Amino acid sequence: MTEDLQLAIKFAEGAGNLTLSFFRSKSLKIDAKRDDTPVTEADRNAEELIRREIASVFPDDGIFGEEFEEKLSVNGRRWILDPIDGTRSFIHGVPLYGVMIGLEVDREMKVGVVNFPALDEMYYAEAGSGAFLNGDPIHVSAISDYRDATVVFTEKEYLLDPSSEHPVDSLRHDAGLVRGWGDCYGHMLVASGRAEVAVDKIMSPWDCAALIPIVQEAGGCCFDYTGQTTIYGQGLVSANGLIGSKLIAAIV
C-alpha cells in the first residue's frame, strides 16, 4: 500500500467520524445550493477537514471538491473529493452515504477510497494492486446473463424516462432484479460482487473519481452513456467484466 492510499484512507476515516457526529441529528443545518440540491454543515465541515489534511502533507497537489473552489495543482496530482455522496440519504438518516476521495495523476485515476462510516465499511484500491473492503480482497461477480443480473440505480429518471433503446436503459426491462440502491453504495455493490450493474444518469467528476479505481481493480469496468471511461462524461455505469463488455460493445 502506497503512502497515497494510506493517507487517503486516514483522511476518509477522519471525515467519516466527523459526519457521524451530525448523522441523524435533529438540529442538522440544511441549505439548498444553486442547483437546488441539498448541502449540510456536515458536507462542508468534512470537506474542509480533508482539504486541510491534504494540504498539510501534499502542499503542491491540487484539490477539487464538491463544496468549495478548486485549488490548482502544480505537479500533475489532484485529489477529487465528495465529502458526503448521498446527501439525501444522510439527511433522511439512511446509512448508505459515503465519504469519497480519489487521486488523479496526470489525468488518470490512480487511487480511490469510499468510506461508509455508518456501516463501518471502507472500500479502497490503487491502480495495479487490487480492490479491498475492510482489508479483504473483493471482486465483481461472474454473472453474464442479463436475466440473472441485479441492476441498481440512483435517479428515478432511470425508470421514468421515455422508452429508450440504449443498452443500459434496456436493462430496466431485461434484468432479473432492479433496485434503487443508489449513489456510491450501488457502485460498491458491483465492486464487491453483490450487484452486476449500477447506473447513474447524472454525475459530476467528484461523484465518479473514487469509484472508478475500485470497480476496475475489482475486475469490473466503468463507462459513461457513450461507452467511455471518464469522470467528465454523461453519467456513469459500473458493471462486472462480463456484462460490462457486452454493454460497451452494444453502445460503441
PDB file of N, CA and C in Angstrom, residues 145-219:
ATOM      1  N   ASP A 145     -25.417 -13.278 -17.867  1.00  0.00           N
ATOM      2  CA  ASP A 145     -26.749 -13.206 -18.474  1.00  0.00           C
ATOM      3  C   ASP A 145     -27.530 -12.055 -17.851  1.00  0.00           C
ATOM      4  N   TYR A 146     -28.056 -11.167 -18.672  1.00  0.00           N
ATOM      5  CA  TYR A 146     -28.858 -10.057 -18.169  1.00  0.00           C
ATOM      6  C   TYR A 146     -29.991 -10.540 -17.278  1.00  0.00           C
ATOM      7  N   ARG A 147     -30.556 -11.686 -17.620  1.00  0.00           N
ATOM      8  CA  ARG A 147     -31.722 -12.191 -16.873  1.00  0.00           C
ATOM      9  C   ARG A 147     -31.373 -12.587 -15.445  1.00  0.00           C
ATOM     10  N   ASP A 148     -30.104 -12.822 -15.189  1.00  0.00           N
ATOM     11  CA  ASP A 148     -29.660 -13.185 -13.840  1.00  0.00           C
ATOM     12  C   ASP A 148     -29.056 -12.000 -13.094  1.00  0.00           C
ATOM     13  N   ALA A 149     -29.022 -10.842 -13.735  1.00  0.00           N
ATOM     14  CA  ALA A 149     -28.294  -9.696 -13.184  1.00  0.00           C
ATOM     15  C   ALA A 149     -29.154  -8.870 -12.239  1.00  0.00           C
ATOM     16  N   THR A 150     -28.480  -8.281 -11.259  1.00  0.00           N
ATOM     17  CA  THR A 150     -29.087  -7.275 -10.402  1.00  0.00           C
ATOM     18  C   THR A 150     -28.578  -5.910 -10.858  1.00  0.00           C
ATOM     19  N   VAL A 151     -29.507  -5.022 -11.160  1.00  0.00           N
ATOM     20  CA  VAL A 151     -29.183  -3.668 -11.611  1.00  0.00           C
ATOM     21  C   VAL A 151     -29.665  -2.684 -10.553  1.00  0.00           C
ATOM     22  N   VAL A 152     -28.797  -1.787 -10.123  1.00  0.00           N
ATOM     23  CA  VAL A 152     -29.156  -0.789  -9.120  1.00  0.00           C
ATOM     24  C   VAL A 152     -28.998   0.596  -9.738  1.00  0.00           C
ATOM     25  N   PHE A 153     -29.773   1.536  -9.246  1.00  0.00           N
ATOM     26  CA  PHE A 153     -29.782   2.870  -9.850  1.00  0.00           C
ATOM     27  C   PHE A 153     -29.996   3.923  -8.786  1.00  0.00           C
ATOM     28  N   THR A 154     -29.710   5.183  -9.140  1.00  0.00           N
ATOM     29  CA  THR A 154     -29.885   6.303  -8.218  1.00  0.00           C
ATOM     30  C   THR A 154     -31.082   7.156  -8.591  1.00  0.00           C
ATOM     31  N   GLU A 155     -31.032   7.785  -9.762  1.00  0.00           N
ATOM     32  CA  GLU A 155     -32.087   8.726 -10.135  1.00  0.00           C
ATOM     33  C   GLU A 155     -33.347   7.999 -10.602  1.00  0.00           C
ATOM     34  N   LYS A 156     -34.500   8.514 -10.197  1.00  0.00           N
ATOM     35  CA  LYS A 156     -35.768   7.925 -10.613  1.00  0.00           C
ATOM     36  C   LYS A 156     -35.948   7.996 -12.123  1.00  0.00           C
ATOM     37  N   GLU A 157     -35.231   8.930 -12.765  1.00  0.00           N
ATOM     38  CA  GLU A 157     -35.327   9.061 -14.222  1.00  0.00           C
ATOM     39  C   GLU A 157     -34.942   7.770 -14.936  1.00  0.00           C
ATOM     40  N   TYR A 158     -34.107   6.958 -14.307  1.00  0.00           N
ATOM     41  CA  TYR A 158     -33.718   5.700 -14.944  1.00  0.00           C
ATOM     42  C   TYR A 158     -34.939   4.837 -15.234  1.00  0.00           C
ATOM     43  N   LEU A 159     -35.923   4.901 -14.363  1.00  0.00           N
ATOM     44  CA  LEU A 159     -37.148   4.123 -14.567  1.00  0.00           C
ATOM     45  C   LEU A 159     -38.233   4.910 -15.282  1.00  0.00           C
ATOM     46  N   LEU A 160     -38.239   6.232 -15.121  1.00  0.00           N
ATOM     47  CA  LEU A 160     -39.371   7.035 -15.586  1.00  0.00           C
ATOM     48  C   LEU A 160     -39.165   7.674 -16.948  1.00  0.00           C
ATOM     49  N   ASP A 161     -37.912   7.772 -17.417  1.00  0.00           N
ATOM     50  CA  ASP A 161     -37.678   8.389 -18.725  1.00  0.00           C
ATOM     51  C   ASP A 161     -38.401   7.620 -19.825  1.00  0.00           C
ATOM     52  N   PRO A 162     -38.742   8.293 -20.904  1.00  0.00           N
ATOM     53  CA  PRO A 162     -39.434   7.612 -22.010  1.00  0.00           C
ATOM     54  C   PRO A 162     -38.635   6.417 -22.519  1.00  0.00           C
ATOM     55  N   SER A 163     -39.326   5.531 -23.234  1.00  0.00           N
ATOM     56  CA  SER A 163     -38.710   4.327 -23.769  1.00  0.00           C
ATOM     57  C   SER A 163     -37.430   4.648 -24.532  1.00  0.00           C
ATOM     58  N   SER A 164     -36.400   3.844 -24.295  1.00  0.00           N
ATOM     59  CA  SER A 164     -35.096   4.083 -24.895  1.00  0.00           C
ATOM     60  C   SER A 164     -34.519   2.760 -25.358  1.00  0.00           C
ATOM     61  N   GLU A 165     -33.791   2.803 -26.487  1.00  0.00           N
ATOM     62  CA  GLU A 165     -33.133   1.608 -26.993  1.00  0.00           C
ATOM     63  C   GLU A 165     -31.669   1.547 -26.555  1.00  0.00           C
ATOM     64  N   HIS A 166     -31.249   2.501 -25.735  1.00  0.00           N
ATOM     65  CA  HIS A 166     -29.876   2.461 -25.243  1.00  0.00           C
ATOM     66  C   HIS A 166     -29.677   1.171 -24.435  1.00  0.00           C
ATOM     67  N   PRO A 167     -28.569   0.451 -24.649  1.00  0.00           N
ATOM     68  CA  PRO A 167     -28.362  -0.835 -23.970  1.00  0.00           C
ATOM     69  C   PRO A 167     -28.479  -0.762 -22.453  1.00  0.00           C
ATOM     70  N   VAL A 168     -27.988   0.320 -21.847  1.00  0.00           N
ATOM     71  CA  VAL A 168     -28.083   0.432 -20.387  1.00  0.00           C
ATOM     72  C   VAL A 168     -29.528   0.630 -19.961  1.00  0.00           C
ATOM     73  N   ASP A 169     -30.277   1.456 -20.673  1.00  0.00           N
ATOM     74  CA  ASP A 169     -31.674   1.682 -20.334  1.00  0.00           C
ATOM     75  C   ASP A 169     -32.512   0.419 -20.528  1.00  0.00           C
ATOM     76  N   SER A 170     -32.144  -0.410 -21.496  1.00  0.00           N
ATOM     77  CA  SER A 170     -32.889  -1.646 -21.741  1.00  0.00           C
ATOM     78  C   SER A 170     -32.811  -2.605 -20.561  1.00  0.00           C
ATOM     79  N   LEU A 171     -31.767  -2.453 -19.732  1.00  0.00           N
ATOM     80  CA  LEU A 171     -31.618  -3.342 -18.579  1.00  0.00           C
ATOM     81  C   LEU A 171     -32.764  -3.212 -17.590  1.00  0.00           C
ATOM     82  N   ARG A 172     -33.426  -2.068 -17.562  1.00  0.00           N
ATOM     83  CA  ARG A 172     -34.533  -1.905 -16.614  1.00  0.00           C
ATOM     84  C   ARG A 172     -35.674  -2.868 -16.920  1.00  0.00           C
ATOM     85  N   HIS A 173     -35.708  -3.386 -18.161  1.00  0.00           N
ATOM     86  CA  HIS A 173     -36.699  -4.392 -18.542  1.00  0.00           C
ATOM     87  C   HIS A 173     -36.109  -5.794 -18.569  1.00  0.00           C
ATOM     88  N   ASP A 174     -34.823  -5.910 -18.908  1.00  0.00           N
ATOM     89  CA  ASP A 174     -34.221  -7.215 -19.155  1.00  0.00           C
ATOM     90  C   ASP A 174     -33.613  -7.864 -17.919  1.00  0.00           C
ATOM     91  N   ALA A 175     -33.233  -7.072 -16.934  1.00  0.00           N
ATOM     92  CA  ALA A 175     -32.530  -7.620 -15.767  1.00  0.00           C
ATOM     93  C   ALA A 175     -33.467  -8.421 -14.871  1.00  0.00           C
ATOM     94  N   GLY A 176     -32.868  -9.357 -14.150  1.00  0.00           N
ATOM     95  CA  GLY A 176     -33.664 -10.173 -13.251  1.00  0.00           C
ATOM     96  C   GLY A 176     -34.154  -9.414 -12.032  1.00  0.00           C
ATOM     97  N   LEU A 177     -33.366  -8.448 -11.563  1.00  0.00           N
ATOM     98  CA  LEU A 177     -33.728  -7.677 -10.373  1.00  0.00           C
ATOM     99  C   LEU A 177     -33.258  -6.244 -10.562  1.00  0.00           C
ATOM    100  N   VAL A 178     -34.151  -5.289 -10.336  1.00  0.00           N
ATOM    101  CA  VAL A 178     -33.824  -3.866 -10.451  1.00  0.00           C
ATOM    102  C   VAL A 178     -34.204  -3.189  -9.139  1.00  0.00           C
ATOM    103  N   ARG A 179     -33.235  -2.532  -8.515  1.00  0.00           N
ATOM    104  CA  ARG A 179     -33.476  -1.935  -7.206  1.00  0.00           C
ATOM    105  C   ARG A 179     -32.838  -0.551  -7.127  1.00  0.00           C
ATOM    106  N   GLY A 180     -33.423   0.314  -6.303  1.00  0.00           N
ATOM    107  CA  GLY A 180     -32.920   1.673  -6.135  1.00  0.00           C
ATOM    108  C   GLY A 180     -31.919   1.811  -5.018  1.00  0.00           C
ATOM    109  N   TRP A 181     -30.854   1.013  -5.054  1.00  0.00           N
ATOM    110  CA  TRP A 181     -29.744   1.183  -4.106  1.00  0.00           C
ATOM    111  C   TRP A 181     -28.706   2.030  -4.800  1.00  0.00           C
ATOM    112  N   GLY A 182     -28.758   3.344  -4.581  1.00  0.00           N
ATOM    113  CA  GLY A 182     -28.013   4.240  -5.443  1.00  0.00           C
ATOM    114  C   GLY A 182     -26.812   4.903  -4.811  1.00  0.00           C
ATOM    115  N   ASP A 183     -26.390   5.986  -5.495  1.00  0.00           N
ATOM    116  CA  ASP A 183     -25.201   6.738  -5.128  1.00  0.00           C
ATOM    117  C   ASP A 183     -23.993   5.802  -5.085  1.00  0.00           C
ATOM    118  N   CYS A 184     -22.980   6.163  -4.335  1.00  0.00           N
ATOM    119  CA  CYS A 184     -21.767   5.354  -4.335  1.00  0.00           C
ATOM    120  C   CYS A 184     -21.991   3.947  -3.803  1.00  0.00           C
ATOM    121  N   TYR A 185     -23.022   3.763  -2.979  1.00  0.00           N
ATOM    122  CA  TYR A 185     -23.287   2.437  -2.420  1.00  0.00           C
ATOM    123  C   TYR A 185     -23.576   1.432  -3.531  1.00  0.00           C
ATOM    124  N   GLY A 186     -24.356   1.844  -4.523  1.00  0.00           N
ATOM    125  CA  GLY A 186     -24.674   0.938  -5.623  1.00  0.00           C
ATOM    126  C   GLY A 186     -23.432   0.494  -6.377  1.00  0.00           C
ATOM    127  N   HIS A 187     -22.513   1.409  -6.621  1.00  0.00           N
ATOM    128  CA  HIS A 187     -21.293   1.065  -7.353  1.00  0.00           C
ATOM    129  C   HIS A 187     -20.392   0.136  -6.541  1.00  0.00           C
ATOM    130  N   MET A 188     -20.400   0.290  -5.228  1.00  0.00           N
ATOM    131  CA  MET A 188     -19.620  -0.617  -4.395  1.00  0.00           C
ATOM    132  C   MET A 188     -20.281  -1.993  -4.290  1.00  0.00           C
ATOM    133  N   LEU A 189     -21.593  -2.066  -4.476  1.00  0.00           N
ATOM    134  CA  LEU A 189     -22.242  -3.376  -4.578  1.00  0.00           C
ATOM    135  C   LEU A 189     -21.721  -4.121  -5.796  1.00  0.00           C
ATOM    136  N   VAL A 190     -21.510  -3.405  -6.886  1.00  0.00           N
ATOM    137  CA  VAL A 190     -20.944  -4.024  -8.087  1.00  0.00           C
ATOM    138  C   VAL A 190     -19.518  -4.478  -7.816  1.00  0.00           C
ATOM    139  N   ALA A 191     -18.698  -3.601  -7.235  1.00  0.00           N
ATOM    140  CA  ALA A 191     -17.295  -3.932  -6.987  1.00  0.00           C
ATOM    141  C   ALA A 191     -17.147  -5.149  -6.085  1.00  0.00           C
ATOM    142  N   SER A 192     -18.069  -5.335  -5.168  1.00  0.00           N
ATOM    143  CA  SER A 192     -17.974  -6.445  -4.208  1.00  0.00           C
ATOM    144  C   SER A 192     -18.794  -7.659  -4.627  1.00  0.00           C
ATOM    145  N   GLY A 193     -19.319  -7.652  -5.860  1.00  0.00           N
ATOM    146  CA  GLY A 193     -19.989  -8.833  -6.393  1.00  0.00           C
ATOM    147  C   GLY A 193     -21.405  -9.045  -5.933  1.00  0.00           C
ATOM    148  N   ARG A 194     -22.021  -8.021  -5.348  1.00  0.00           N
ATOM    149  CA  ARG A 194     -23.391  -8.165  -4.851  1.00  0.00           C
ATOM    150  C   ARG A 194     -24.436  -7.578  -5.790  1.00  0.00           C
ATOM    151  N   ALA A 195     -23.994  -6.940  -6.851  1.00  0.00           N
ATOM    152  CA  ALA A 195     -24.849  -6.483  -7.940  1.00  0.00           C
ATOM    153  C   ALA A 195     -23.992  -6.529  -9.197  1.00  0.00           C
ATOM    154  N   GLU A 196     -24.651  -6.522 -10.354  1.00  0.00           N
ATOM    155  CA  GLU A 196     -23.899  -6.625 -11.608  1.00  0.00           C
ATOM    156  C   GLU A 196     -23.744  -5.287 -12.326  1.00  0.00           C
ATOM    157  N   VAL A 197     -24.704  -4.384 -12.167  1.00  0.00           N
ATOM    158  CA  VAL A 197     -24.655  -3.095 -12.849  1.00  0.00           C
ATOM    159  C   VAL A 197     -25.188  -2.013 -11.910  1.00  0.00           C
ATOM    160  N   ALA A 198     -24.511  -0.862 -11.888  1.00  0.00           N
ATOM    161  CA  ALA A 198     -25.008   0.322 -11.179  1.00  0.00           C
ATOM    162  C   ALA A 198     -25.092   1.458 -12.182  1.00  0.00           C
ATOM    163  N   VAL A 199     -26.209   2.189 -12.161  1.00  0.00           N
ATOM    164  CA  VAL A 199     -26.463   3.222 -13.163  1.00  0.00           C
ATOM    165  C   VAL A 199     -26.714   4.561 -12.484  1.00  0.00           C
ATOM    166  N   ASP A 200     -25.949   5.560 -12.906  1.00  0.00           N
ATOM    167  CA  ASP A 200     -26.197   6.945 -12.520  1.00  0.00           C
ATOM    168  C   ASP A 200     -26.260   7.766 -13.796  1.00  0.00           C
ATOM    169  N   LYS A 201     -27.407   8.352 -14.088  1.00  0.00           N
ATOM    170  CA  LYS A 201     -27.563   9.104 -15.333  1.00  0.00           C
ATOM    171  C   LYS A 201     -27.048  10.533 -15.212  1.00  0.00           C
ATOM    172  N   ILE A 202     -26.857  11.012 -13.982  1.00  0.00           N
ATOM    173  CA  ILE A 202     -26.384  12.373 -13.747  1.00  0.00           C
ATOM    174  C   ILE A 202     -25.198  12.300 -12.785  1.00  0.00           C
ATOM    175  N   MET A 203     -24.021  12.694 -13.261  1.00  0.00           N
ATOM    176  CA  MET A 203     -22.817  12.600 -12.427  1.00  0.00           C
ATOM    177  C   MET A 203     -21.888  13.787 -12.668  1.00  0.00           C
ATOM    178  N   SER A 204     -21.189  14.191 -11.617  1.00  0.00           N
ATOM    179  CA  SER A 204     -20.112  15.176 -11.693  1.00  0.00           C
ATOM    180  C   SER A 204     -18.791  14.456 -11.449  1.00  0.00           C
ATOM    181  N   PRO A 205     -17.662  15.087 -11.782  1.00  0.00           N
ATOM    182  CA  PRO A 205     -16.374  14.404 -11.587  1.00  0.00           C
ATOM    183  C   PRO A 205     -16.162  13.876 -10.177  1.00  0.00           C
ATOM    184  N   TRP A 206     -16.564  14.640  -9.163  1.00  0.00           N
ATOM    185  CA  TRP A 206     -16.343  14.184  -7.782  1.00  0.00           C
ATOM    186  C   TRP A 206     -17.244  13.007  -7.414  1.00  0.00           C
ATOM    187  N   ASP A 207     -18.323  12.790  -8.185  1.00  0.00           N
ATOM    188  CA  ASP A 207     -19.175  11.624  -7.957  1.00  0.00           C
ATOM    189  C   ASP A 207     -18.540  10.350  -8.490  1.00  0.00           C
ATOM    190  N   CYS A 208     -17.640  10.484  -9.473  1.00  0.00           N
ATOM    191  CA  CYS A 208     -17.074   9.334 -10.186  1.00  0.00           C
ATOM    192  C   CYS A 208     -15.664   8.963  -9.751  1.00  0.00           C
ATOM    193  N   ALA A 209     -14.888   9.956  -9.346  1.00  0.00           N
ATOM    194  CA  ALA A 209     -13.437   9.798  -9.258  1.00  0.00           C
ATOM    195  C   ALA A 209     -12.995   8.624  -8.383  1.00  0.00           C
ATOM    196  N   ALA A 210     -13.550   8.510  -7.187  1.00  0.00           N
ATOM    197  CA  ALA A 210     -13.118   7.447  -6.279  1.00  0.00           C
ATOM    198  C   ALA A 210     -13.652   6.081  -6.696  1.00  0.00           C
ATOM    199  N   LEU A 211     -14.745   6.061  -7.431  1.00  0.00           N
ATOM    200  CA  LEU A 211     -15.398   4.797  -7.782  1.00  0.00           C
ATOM    201  C   LEU A 211     -14.610   4.013  -8.823  1.00  0.00           C
ATOM    202  N   ILE A 212     -14.097   4.723  -9.829  1.00  0.00           N
ATOM    203  CA  ILE A 212     -13.514   4.049 -10.982  1.00  0.00           C
ATOM    204  C   ILE A 212     -12.336   3.141 -10.608  1.00  0.00           C
ATOM    205  N   PRO A 213     -11.352   3.594  -9.820  1.00  0.00           N
ATOM    206  CA  PRO A 213     -10.251   2.673  -9.474  1.00  0.00           C
ATOM    207  C   PRO A 213     -10.727   1.433  -8.723  1.00  0.00           C
ATOM    208  N   ILE A 214     -11.715   1.589  -7.859  1.00  0.00           N
ATOM    209  CA  ILE A 214     -12.173   0.447  -7.060  1.00  0.00           C
ATOM    210  C   ILE A 214     -12.874  -0.578  -7.937  1.00  0.00           C
ATOM    211  N   VAL A 215     -13.800  -0.122  -8.775  1.00  0.00           N
ATOM    212  CA  VAL A 215     -14.520  -1.054  -9.649  1.00  0.00           C
ATOM    213  C   VAL A 215     -13.564  -1.735 -10.622  1.00  0.00           C
ATOM    214  N   GLN A 216     -12.650  -0.962 -11.214  1.00  0.00           N
ATOM    215  CA  GLN A 216     -11.713  -1.546 -12.169  1.00  0.00           C
ATOM    216  C   GLN A 216     -10.777  -2.551 -11.505  1.00  0.00           C
ATOM    217  N   GLU A 217     -10.255  -2.227 -10.338  1.00  0.00           N
ATOM    218  CA  GLU A 217      -9.341  -3.142  -9.662  1.00  0.00           C
ATOM    219  C   GLU A 217     -10.054  -4.380  -9.129  1.00  0.00           C
ATOM    220  N   ALA A 218     -11.385  -4.297  -9.000  1.00  0.00           N
ATOM    221  CA  ALA A 218     -12.176  -5.465  -8.603  1.00  0.00           C
ATOM    222  C   ALA A 218     -12.544  -6.328  -9.804  1.00  0.00           C
ATOM    223  N   GLY A 219     -12.082  -5.946 -11.000  1.00  0.00           N
ATOM    224  CA  GLY A 219     -12.341  -6.735 -12.198  1.00  0.00           C
ATOM    225  C   GLY A 219     -13.500  -6.250 -13.034  1.00  0.00           C
TER     226      GLY A 219
END
